[in-house]
PDB file of C-alpha atoms in Angstrom:
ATOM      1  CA  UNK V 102     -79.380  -9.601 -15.387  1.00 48.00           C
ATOM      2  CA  UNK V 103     -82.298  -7.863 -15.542  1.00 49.00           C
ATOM      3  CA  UNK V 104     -84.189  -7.766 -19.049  1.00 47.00           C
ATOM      4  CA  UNK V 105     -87.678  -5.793 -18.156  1.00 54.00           C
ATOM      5  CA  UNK V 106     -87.343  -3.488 -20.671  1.00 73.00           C
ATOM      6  CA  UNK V 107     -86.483  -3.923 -25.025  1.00 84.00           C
ATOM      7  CA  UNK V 108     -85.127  -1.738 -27.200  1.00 89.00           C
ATOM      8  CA  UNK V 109     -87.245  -0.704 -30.222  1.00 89.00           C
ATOM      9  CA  UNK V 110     -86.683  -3.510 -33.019  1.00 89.00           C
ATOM     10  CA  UNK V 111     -84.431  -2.612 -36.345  1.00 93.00           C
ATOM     11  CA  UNK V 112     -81.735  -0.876 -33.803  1.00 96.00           C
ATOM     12  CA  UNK V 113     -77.809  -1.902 -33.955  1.00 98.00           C
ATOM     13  CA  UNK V 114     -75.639  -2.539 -31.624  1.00 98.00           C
ATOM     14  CA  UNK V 115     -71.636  -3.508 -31.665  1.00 98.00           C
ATOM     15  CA  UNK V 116     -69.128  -4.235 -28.963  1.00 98.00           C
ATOM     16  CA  UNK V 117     -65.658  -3.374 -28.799  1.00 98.00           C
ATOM     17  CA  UNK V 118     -63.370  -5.154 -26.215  1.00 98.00           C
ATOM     18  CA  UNK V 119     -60.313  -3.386 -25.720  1.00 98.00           C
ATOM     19  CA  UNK V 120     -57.993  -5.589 -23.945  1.00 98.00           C
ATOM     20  CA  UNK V 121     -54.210  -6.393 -25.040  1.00 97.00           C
ATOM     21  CA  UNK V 122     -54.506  -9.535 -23.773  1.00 96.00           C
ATOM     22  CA  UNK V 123     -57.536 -10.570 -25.646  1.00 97.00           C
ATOM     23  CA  UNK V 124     -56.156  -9.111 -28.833  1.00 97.00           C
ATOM     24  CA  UNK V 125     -53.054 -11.368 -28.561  1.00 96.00           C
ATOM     25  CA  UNK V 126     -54.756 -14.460 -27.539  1.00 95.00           C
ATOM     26  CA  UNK V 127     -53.759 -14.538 -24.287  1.00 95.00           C
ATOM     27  CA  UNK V 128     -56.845 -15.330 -22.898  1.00 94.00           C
ATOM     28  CA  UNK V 129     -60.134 -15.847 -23.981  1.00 96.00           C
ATOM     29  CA  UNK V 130     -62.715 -12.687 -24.039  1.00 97.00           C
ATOM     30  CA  UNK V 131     -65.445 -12.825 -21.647  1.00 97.00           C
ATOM     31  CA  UNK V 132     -66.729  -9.189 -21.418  1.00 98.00           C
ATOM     32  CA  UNK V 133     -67.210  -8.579 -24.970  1.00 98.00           C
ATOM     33  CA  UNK V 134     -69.730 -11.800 -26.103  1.00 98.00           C
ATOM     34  CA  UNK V 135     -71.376 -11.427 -22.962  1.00 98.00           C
ATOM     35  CA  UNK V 136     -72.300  -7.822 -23.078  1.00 98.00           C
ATOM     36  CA  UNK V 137     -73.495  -8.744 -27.158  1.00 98.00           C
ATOM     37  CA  UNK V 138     -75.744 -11.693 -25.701  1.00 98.00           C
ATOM     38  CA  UNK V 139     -76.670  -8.939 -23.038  1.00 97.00           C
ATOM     39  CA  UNK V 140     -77.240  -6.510 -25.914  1.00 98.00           C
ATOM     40  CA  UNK V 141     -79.079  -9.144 -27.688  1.00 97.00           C
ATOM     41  CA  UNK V 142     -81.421  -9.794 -24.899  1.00 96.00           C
ATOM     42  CA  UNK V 143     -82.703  -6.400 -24.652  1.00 95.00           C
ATOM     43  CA  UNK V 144     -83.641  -6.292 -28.417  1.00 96.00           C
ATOM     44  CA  UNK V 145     -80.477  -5.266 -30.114  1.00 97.00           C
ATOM     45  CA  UNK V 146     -79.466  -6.887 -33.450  1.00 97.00           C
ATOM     46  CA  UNK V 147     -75.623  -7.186 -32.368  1.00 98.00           C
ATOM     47  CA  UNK V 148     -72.903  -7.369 -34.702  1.00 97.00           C
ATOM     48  CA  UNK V 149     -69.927  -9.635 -34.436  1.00 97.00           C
ATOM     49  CA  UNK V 150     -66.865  -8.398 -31.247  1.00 98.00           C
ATOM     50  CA  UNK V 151     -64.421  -6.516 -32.737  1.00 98.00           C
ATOM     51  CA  UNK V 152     -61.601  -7.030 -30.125  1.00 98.00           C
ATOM     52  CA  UNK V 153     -58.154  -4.196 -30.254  1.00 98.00           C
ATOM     53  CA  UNK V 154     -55.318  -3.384 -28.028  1.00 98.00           C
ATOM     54  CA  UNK V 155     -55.158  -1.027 -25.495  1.00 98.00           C
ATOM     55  CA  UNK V 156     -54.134   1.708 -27.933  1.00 98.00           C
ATOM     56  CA  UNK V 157     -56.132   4.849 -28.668  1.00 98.00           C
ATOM     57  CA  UNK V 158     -55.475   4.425 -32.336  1.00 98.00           C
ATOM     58  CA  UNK V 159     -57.032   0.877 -32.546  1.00 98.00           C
ATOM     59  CA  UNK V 160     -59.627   2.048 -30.561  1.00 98.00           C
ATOM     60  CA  UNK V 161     -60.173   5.268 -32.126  1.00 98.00           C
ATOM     61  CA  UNK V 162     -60.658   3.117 -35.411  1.00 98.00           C
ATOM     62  CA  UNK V 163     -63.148   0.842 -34.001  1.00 98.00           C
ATOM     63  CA  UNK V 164     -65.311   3.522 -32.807  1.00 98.00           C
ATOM     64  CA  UNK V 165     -65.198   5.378 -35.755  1.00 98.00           C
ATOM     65  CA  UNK V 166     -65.970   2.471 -37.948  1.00 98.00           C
ATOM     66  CA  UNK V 167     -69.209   1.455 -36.123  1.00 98.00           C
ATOM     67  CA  UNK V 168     -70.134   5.237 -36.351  1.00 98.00           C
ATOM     68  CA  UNK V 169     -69.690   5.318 -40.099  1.00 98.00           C
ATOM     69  CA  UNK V 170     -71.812   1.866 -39.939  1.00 97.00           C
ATOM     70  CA  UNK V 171     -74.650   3.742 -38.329  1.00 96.00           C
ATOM     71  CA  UNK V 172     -74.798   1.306 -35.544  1.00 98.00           C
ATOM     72  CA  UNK V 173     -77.174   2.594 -33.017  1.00 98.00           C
ATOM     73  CA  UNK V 174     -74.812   1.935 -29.597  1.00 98.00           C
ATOM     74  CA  UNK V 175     -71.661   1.012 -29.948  1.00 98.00           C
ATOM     75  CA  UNK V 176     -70.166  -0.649 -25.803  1.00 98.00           C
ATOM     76  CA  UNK V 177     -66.650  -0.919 -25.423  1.00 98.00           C
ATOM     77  CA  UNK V 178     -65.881  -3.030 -22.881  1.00 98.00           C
ATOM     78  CA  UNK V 179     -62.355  -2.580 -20.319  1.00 98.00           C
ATOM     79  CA  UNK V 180     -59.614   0.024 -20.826  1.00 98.00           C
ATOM     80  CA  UNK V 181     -61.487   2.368 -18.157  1.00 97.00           C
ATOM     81  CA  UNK V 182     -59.125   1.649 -15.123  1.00 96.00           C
ATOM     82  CA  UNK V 183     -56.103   3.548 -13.573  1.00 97.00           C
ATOM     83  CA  UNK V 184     -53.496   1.166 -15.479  1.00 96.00           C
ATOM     84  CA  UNK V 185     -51.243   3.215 -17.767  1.00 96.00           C
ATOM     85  CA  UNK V 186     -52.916   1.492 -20.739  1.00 96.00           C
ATOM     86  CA  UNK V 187     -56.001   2.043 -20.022  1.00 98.00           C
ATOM     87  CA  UNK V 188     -57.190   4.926 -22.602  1.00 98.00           C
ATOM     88  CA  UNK V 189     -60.338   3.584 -23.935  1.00 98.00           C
ATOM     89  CA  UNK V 190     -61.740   7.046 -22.340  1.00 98.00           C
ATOM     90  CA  UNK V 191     -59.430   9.232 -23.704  1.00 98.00           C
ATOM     91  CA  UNK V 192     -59.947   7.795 -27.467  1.00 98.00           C
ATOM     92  CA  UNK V 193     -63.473   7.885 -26.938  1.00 98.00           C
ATOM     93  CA  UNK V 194     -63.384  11.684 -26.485  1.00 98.00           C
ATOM     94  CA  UNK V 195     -61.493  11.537 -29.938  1.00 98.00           C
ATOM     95  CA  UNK V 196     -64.527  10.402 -31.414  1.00 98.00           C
ATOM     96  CA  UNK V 197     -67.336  11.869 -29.777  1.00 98.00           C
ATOM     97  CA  UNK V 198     -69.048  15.003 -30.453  1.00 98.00           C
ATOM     98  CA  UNK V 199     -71.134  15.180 -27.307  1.00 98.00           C
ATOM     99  CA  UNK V 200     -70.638  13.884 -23.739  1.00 98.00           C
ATOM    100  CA  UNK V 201     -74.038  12.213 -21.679  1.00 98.00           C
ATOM    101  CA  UNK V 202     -71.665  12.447 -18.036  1.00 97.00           C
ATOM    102  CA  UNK V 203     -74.953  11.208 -15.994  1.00 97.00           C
ATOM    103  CA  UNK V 204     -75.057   7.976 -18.096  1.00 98.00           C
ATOM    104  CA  UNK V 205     -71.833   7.074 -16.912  1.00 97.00           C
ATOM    105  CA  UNK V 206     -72.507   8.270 -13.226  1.00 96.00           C
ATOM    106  CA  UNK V 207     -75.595   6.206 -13.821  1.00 96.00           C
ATOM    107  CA  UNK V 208     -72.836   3.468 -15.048  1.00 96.00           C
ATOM    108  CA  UNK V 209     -70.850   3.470 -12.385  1.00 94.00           C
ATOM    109  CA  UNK V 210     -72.441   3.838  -9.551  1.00 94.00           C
ATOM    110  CA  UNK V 211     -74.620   0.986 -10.261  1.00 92.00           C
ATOM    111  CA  UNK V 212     -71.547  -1.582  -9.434  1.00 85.00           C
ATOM    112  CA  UNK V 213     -70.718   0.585  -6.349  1.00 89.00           C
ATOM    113  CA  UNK V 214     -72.708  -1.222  -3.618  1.00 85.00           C
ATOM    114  CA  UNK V 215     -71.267  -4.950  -4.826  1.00 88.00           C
ATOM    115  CA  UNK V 216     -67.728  -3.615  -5.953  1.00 90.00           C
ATOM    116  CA  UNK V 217     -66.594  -0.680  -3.567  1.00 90.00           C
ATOM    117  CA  UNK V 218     -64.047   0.234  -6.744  1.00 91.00           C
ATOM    118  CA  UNK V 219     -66.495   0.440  -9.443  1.00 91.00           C
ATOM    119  CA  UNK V 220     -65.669   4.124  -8.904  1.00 92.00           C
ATOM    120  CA  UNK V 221     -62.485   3.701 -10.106  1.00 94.00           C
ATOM    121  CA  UNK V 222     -64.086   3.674 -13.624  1.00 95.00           C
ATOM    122  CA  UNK V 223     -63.270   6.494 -15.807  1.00 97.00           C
ATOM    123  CA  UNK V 224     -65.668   5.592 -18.788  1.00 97.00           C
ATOM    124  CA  UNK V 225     -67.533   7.660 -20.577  1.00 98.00           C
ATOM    125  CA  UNK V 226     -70.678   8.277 -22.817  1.00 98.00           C
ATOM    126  CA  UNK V 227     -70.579  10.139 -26.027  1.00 98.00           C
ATOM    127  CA  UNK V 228     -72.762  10.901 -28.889  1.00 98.00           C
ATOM    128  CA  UNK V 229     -71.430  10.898 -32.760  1.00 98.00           C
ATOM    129  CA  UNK V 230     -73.950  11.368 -35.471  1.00 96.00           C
ATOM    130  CA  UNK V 231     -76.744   8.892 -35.022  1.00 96.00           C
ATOM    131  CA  UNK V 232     -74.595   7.096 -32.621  1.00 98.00           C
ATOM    132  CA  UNK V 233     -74.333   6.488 -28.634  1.00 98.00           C
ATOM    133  CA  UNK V 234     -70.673   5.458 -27.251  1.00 98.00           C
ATOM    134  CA  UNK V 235     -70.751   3.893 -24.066  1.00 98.00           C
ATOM    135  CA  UNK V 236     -68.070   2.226 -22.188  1.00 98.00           C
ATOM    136  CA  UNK V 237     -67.969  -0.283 -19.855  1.00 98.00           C
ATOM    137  CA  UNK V 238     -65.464  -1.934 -17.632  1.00 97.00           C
ATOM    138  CA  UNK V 239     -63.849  -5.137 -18.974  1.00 96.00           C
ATOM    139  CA  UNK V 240     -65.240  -7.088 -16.268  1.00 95.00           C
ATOM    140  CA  UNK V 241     -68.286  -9.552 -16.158  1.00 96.00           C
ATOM    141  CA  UNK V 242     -69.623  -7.843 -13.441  1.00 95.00           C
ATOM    142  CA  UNK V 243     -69.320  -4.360 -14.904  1.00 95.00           C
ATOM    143  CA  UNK V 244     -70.681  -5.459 -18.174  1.00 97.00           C
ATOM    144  CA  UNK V 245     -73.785  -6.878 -16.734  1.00 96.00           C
ATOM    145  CA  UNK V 246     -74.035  -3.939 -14.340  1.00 95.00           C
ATOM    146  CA  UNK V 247     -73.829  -1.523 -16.938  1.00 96.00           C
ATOM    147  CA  UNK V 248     -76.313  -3.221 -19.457  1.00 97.00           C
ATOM    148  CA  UNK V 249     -78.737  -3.571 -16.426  1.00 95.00           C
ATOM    149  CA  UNK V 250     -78.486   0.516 -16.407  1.00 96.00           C
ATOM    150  CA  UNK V 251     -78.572   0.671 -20.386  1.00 97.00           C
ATOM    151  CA  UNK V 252     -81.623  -1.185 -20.704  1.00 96.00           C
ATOM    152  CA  UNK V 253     -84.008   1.358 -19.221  1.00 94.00           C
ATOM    153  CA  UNK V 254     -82.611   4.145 -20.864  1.00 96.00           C
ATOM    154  CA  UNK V 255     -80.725   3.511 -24.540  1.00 96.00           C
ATOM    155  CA  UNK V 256     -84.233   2.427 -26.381  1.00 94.00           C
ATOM    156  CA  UNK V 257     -85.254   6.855 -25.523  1.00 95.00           C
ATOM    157  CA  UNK V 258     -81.922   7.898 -25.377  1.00 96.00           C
ATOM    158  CA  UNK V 259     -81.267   6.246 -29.446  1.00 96.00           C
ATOM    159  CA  UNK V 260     -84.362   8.200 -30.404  1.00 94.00           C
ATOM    160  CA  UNK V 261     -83.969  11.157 -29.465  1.00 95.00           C
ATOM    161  CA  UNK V 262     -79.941  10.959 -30.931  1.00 96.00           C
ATOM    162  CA  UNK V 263     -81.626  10.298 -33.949  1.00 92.00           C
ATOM    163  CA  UNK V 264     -84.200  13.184 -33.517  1.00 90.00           C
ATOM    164  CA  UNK V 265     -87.396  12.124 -32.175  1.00 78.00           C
ATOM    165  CA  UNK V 266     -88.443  10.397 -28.401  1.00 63.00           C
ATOM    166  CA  UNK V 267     -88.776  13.422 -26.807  1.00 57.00           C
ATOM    167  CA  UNK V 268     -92.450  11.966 -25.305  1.00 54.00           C
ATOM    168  CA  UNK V 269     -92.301  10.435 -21.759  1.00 42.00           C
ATOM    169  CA  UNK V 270     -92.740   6.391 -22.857  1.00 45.00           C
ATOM    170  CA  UNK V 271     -88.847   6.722 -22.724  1.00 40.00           C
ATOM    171  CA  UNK V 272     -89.000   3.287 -25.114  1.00 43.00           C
ATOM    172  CA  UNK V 273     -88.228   5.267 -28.626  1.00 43.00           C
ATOM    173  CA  UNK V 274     -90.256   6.796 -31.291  1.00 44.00           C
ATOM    174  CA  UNK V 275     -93.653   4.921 -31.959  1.00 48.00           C
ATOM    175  CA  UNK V 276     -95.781   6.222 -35.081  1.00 48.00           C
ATOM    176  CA  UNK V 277     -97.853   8.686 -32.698  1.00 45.00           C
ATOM    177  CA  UNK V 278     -94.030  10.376 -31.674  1.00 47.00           C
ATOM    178  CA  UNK V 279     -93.270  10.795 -35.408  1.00 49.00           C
ATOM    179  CA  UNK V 280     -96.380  11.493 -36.604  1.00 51.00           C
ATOM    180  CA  UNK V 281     -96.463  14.546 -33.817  1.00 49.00           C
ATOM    181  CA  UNK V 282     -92.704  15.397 -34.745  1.00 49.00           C
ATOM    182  CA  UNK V 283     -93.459  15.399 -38.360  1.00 54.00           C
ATOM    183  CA  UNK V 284     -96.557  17.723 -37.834  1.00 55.00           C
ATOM    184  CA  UNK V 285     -94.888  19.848 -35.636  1.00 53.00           C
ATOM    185  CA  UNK V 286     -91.933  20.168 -37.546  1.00 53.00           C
ATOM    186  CA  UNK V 287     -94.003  21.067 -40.554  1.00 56.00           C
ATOM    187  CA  UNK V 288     -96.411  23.762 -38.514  1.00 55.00           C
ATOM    188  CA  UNK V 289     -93.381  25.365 -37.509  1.00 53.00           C
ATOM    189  CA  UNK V 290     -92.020  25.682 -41.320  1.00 54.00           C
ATOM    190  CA  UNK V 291     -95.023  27.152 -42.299  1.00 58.00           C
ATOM    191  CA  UNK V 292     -95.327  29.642 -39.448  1.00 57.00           C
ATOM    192  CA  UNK V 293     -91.748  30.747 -40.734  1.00 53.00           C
ATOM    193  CA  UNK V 294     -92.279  30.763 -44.029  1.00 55.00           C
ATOM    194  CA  UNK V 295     -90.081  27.603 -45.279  1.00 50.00           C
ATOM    195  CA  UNK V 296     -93.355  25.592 -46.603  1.00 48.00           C
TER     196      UNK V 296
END
């Protein structure tokens, strides 16, 4: 995988694997702590795998407790497929306010030219609050696919979520982006009369 660019340091990540299988002990996960050391690797302090069934409930939970944990980015890995259980899409859109649909074109294509049915993938990307909801396929190759994508882009995408990073380093807020945000926010409330 490729790890050119980091993530601003202090930001949060978790990883949900959504895989019946997993959740039973059928077999061991390999998606989930791989996409966290993936995570990890781009700058992200990662929290420990939460792994669920395929069942928009469980899911549905898991998203919503990393959102009330202000985690930054929260990757769910499998559940994306055709299979009748796969519904880690449709809980996601339970929990998210917002959709970003050219992140997960982004997403997806990016496995295309190795993995003719990467298209197959029905993620999504969704913002909640302070959060970003991405998922992923549950396999390796998706998950290091997709982190490949969301390593130029989450860092600037997390800031401006969290309402700054609108400048072109596309790496996050630095002190000169608030410090312009800040002044500009507070020439604007005095032009309006809110100072």
């Amino acid at each position: 995988m490729s790890r050119a660019a980091r993530v601003p340091s202090g930001l949060r990540a978790r990883v949900v694997t959504v895989s019946d299988r997993a959740y039973t002990g059928g077999y061991a996960d390999r998606s989930g702590p791989l996409a966290a050391e993936a995570l990890g690797l781009i700058g992200f302090a990662v929290d420990e795998v939460v792994v669920v069934p395929d069942e928009a409930e469980a899911i549905v939970t898991a998203l919503e407790a990393a959102v009330d944990a202000d985690v930054h980015l929260v990757v769910t890995t499998g559940g994306t497929g055709l299979a009748p259980r796969d519904v880690t899409p449709e809980a996601t859109r339970q929990v998210v306010d917002r959709e970003v649909p050219g992140l997960a074109d982004a997403l997806r294509a990016a496995g295309r030219e190795k993995v003719p049915t990467a298209v197959l993938s029905r993620g999504i990307v969704g913002v909640r609050g302070g959060t970003l909801v991405v998922n992923l396929p549950g396999s390796t190759g998706g998950v290091s696919d997709g982190v490949n994508v969301l390593a130029g882009v989450v860092g600037h995408a997390v800031a401006q979520i969290r309402g700054g990073g609108h400048g072109h380093d596309h790496g996050g807020m630095d002190d000169r982006d608030r410090d312009r945000d800040r002044d500009r926010d507070r020439d604007r409330d005095r032009g309006s009369g809110k100072a």
